[in-house]
CSV table of C-alpha atoms in Angstrom, one decimal:
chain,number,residue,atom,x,y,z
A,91,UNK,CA,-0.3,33.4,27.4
A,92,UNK,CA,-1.4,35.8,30.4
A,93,UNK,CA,-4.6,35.0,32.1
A,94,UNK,CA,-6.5,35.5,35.1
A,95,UNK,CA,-5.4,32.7,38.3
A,96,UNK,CA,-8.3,30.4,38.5
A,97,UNK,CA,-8.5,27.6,41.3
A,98,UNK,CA,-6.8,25.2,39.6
A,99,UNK,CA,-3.8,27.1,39.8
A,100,UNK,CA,-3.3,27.5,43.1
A,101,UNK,CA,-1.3,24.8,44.0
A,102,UNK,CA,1.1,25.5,41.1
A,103,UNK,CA,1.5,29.5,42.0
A,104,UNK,CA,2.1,28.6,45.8
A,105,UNK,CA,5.1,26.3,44.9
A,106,UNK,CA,6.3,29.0,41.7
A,107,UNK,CA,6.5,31.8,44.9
A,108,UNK,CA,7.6,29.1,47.6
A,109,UNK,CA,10.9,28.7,44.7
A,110,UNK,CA,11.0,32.2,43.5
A,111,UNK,CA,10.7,34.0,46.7
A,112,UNK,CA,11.2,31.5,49.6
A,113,UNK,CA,7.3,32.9,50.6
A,114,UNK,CA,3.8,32.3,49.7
A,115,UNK,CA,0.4,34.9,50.0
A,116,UNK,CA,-0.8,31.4,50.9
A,117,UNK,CA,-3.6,29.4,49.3
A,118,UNK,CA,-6.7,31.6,51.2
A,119,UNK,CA,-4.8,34.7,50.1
A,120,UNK,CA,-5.1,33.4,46.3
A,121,UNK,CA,-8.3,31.9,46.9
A,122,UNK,CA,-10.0,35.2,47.8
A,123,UNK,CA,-8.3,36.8,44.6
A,124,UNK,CA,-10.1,35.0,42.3
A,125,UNK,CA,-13.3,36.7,43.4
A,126,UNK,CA,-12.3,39.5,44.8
A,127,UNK,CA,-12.7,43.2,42.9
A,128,UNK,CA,-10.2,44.6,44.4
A,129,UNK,CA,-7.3,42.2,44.2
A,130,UNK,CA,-6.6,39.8,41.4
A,131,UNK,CA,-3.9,37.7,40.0
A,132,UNK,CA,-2.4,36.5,36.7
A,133,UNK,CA,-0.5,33.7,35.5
A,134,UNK,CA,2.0,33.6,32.3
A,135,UNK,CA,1.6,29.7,31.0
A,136,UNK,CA,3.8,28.0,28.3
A,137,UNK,CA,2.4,25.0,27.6
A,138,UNK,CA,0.3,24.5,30.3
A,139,UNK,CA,3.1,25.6,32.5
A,140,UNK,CA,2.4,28.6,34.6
A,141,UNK,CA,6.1,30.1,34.5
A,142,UNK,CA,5.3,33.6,36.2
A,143,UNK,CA,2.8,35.1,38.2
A,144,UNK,CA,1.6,38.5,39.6
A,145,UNK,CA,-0.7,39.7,42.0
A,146,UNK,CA,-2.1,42.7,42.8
A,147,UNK,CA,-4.4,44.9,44.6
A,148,UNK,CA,-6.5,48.2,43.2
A,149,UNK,CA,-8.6,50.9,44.5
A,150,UNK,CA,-9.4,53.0,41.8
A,151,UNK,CA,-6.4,54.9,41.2
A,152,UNK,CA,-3.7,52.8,43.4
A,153,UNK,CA,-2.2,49.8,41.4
A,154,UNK,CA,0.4,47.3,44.7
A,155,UNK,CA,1.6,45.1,43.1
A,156,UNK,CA,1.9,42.0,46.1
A,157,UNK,CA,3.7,39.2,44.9
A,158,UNK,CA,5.9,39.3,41.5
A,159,UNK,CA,7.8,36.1,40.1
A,160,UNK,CA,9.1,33.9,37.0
A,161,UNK,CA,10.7,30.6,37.3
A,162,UNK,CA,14.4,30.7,37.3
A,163,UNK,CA,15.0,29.1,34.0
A,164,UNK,CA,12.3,31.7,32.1
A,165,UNK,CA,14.1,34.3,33.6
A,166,UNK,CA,16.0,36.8,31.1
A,167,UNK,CA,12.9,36.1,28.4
A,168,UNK,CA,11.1,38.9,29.1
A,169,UNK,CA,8.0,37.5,30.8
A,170,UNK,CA,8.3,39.7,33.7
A,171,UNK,CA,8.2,42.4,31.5
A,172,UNK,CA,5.1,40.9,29.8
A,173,UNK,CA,3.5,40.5,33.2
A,174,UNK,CA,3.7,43.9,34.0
A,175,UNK,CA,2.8,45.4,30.6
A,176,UNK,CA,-0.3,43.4,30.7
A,177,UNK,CA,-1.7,44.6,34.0
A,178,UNK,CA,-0.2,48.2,33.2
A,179,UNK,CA,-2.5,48.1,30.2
A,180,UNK,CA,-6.0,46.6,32.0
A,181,UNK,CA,-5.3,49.2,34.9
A,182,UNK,CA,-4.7,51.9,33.1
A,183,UNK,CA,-7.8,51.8,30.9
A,184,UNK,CA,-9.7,51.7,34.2
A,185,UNK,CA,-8.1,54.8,35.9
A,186,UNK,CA,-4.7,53.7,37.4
A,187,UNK,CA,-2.6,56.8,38.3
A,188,UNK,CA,0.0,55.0,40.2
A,189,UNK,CA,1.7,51.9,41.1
A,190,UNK,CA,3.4,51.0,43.9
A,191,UNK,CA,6.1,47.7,45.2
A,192,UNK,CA,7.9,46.6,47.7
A,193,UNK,CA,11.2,45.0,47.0
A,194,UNK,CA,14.3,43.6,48.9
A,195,UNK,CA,17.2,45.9,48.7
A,196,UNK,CA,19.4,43.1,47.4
A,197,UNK,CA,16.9,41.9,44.4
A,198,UNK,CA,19.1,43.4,42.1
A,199,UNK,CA,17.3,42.0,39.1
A,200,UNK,CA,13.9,43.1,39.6
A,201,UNK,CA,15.5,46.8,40.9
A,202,UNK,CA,17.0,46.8,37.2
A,203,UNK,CA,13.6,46.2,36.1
A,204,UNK,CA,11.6,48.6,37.9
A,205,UNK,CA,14.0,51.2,37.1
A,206,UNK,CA,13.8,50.5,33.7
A,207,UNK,CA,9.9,50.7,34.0
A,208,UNK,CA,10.1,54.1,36.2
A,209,UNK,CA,10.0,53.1,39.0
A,210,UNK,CA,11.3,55.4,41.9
A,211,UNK,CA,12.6,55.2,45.4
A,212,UNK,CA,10.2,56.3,47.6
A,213,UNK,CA,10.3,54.7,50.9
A,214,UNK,CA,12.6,52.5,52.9
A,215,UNK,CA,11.7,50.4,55.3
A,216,UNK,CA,14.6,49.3,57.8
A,217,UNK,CA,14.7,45.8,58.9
A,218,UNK,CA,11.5,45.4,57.4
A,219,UNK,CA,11.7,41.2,56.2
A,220,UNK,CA,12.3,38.5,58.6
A,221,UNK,CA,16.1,38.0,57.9
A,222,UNK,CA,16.2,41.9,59.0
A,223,UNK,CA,16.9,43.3,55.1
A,224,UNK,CA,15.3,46.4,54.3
A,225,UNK,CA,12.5,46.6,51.9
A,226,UNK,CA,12.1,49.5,49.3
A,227,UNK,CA,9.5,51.0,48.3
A,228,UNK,CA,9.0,52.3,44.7
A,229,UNK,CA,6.2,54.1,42.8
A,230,UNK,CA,5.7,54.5,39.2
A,231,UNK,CA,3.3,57.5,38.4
A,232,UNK,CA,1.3,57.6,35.3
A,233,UNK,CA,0.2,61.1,35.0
């Protein structure tokens, strides 16, 4: 099931992106998403298990997607592709036009996923994470 984060959550996403990622938004970060317009977050729960997460950000037309994971044994079941469907759908029926990511060159996984969703190059940013990898940036238009 997909939902909206709420409070109670928090905890669990920090430690799900602390595992996934090796990095947290951090619990204020989260905090603020919860009632913030512009920014929001969702969870994917099994059995009162919150599995995979995404946040985002959206002005109007802009969808940046912030922060993206699924626990290492969901992985391969087609809840990141769930994830992103569902916020795909709510944006779009409120005037997305575009999406845009960041990734780590070497994610090979979620580069196979974002090209599979349309995603294109579009940016790369040299050096840009603290380990020195470059970060690319891809965009997914809807018109």
């Amino acid at each position: 099931m997909i939902r909206q984060l709420q409070l109670d959550d928090i905890d669990n996403v920090i430690l799900l992106e602390q595992e996934s990622l090796g990095t947290t938004l951090g619990k204020s970060m989260l905090e603020n998403m919860i009632e913030n317009d512009f920014a929001k977050a969702y969870v994917y729960e099994i059995d009162n298990k919150i599995i995979g997460y995404i946040s985002v950000t959206f002005d109007g037309e802009i969808l940046e997607i912030m922060n993206f994971c699924v626990a290492k044994e969901y992985r391969r079941k087609k809840i990141a592709s769930s994830l992103l469907n569902h916020i795909f759908t709510t944006y779009r029926q409120i005037g997305m036009k575009s999406a845009i990511l960041e990734v780590r060159r070497s994610n090979l996984a979620a580069l196979c996923l974002y090209e599979k969703y349309g995603f294109l190059k579009i940016l790369v940013r040299k050096q840009y994470y603290s380990n020195l990898e470059d970060a690319l940036v891809l965009q997914k238009n809807f018109e």
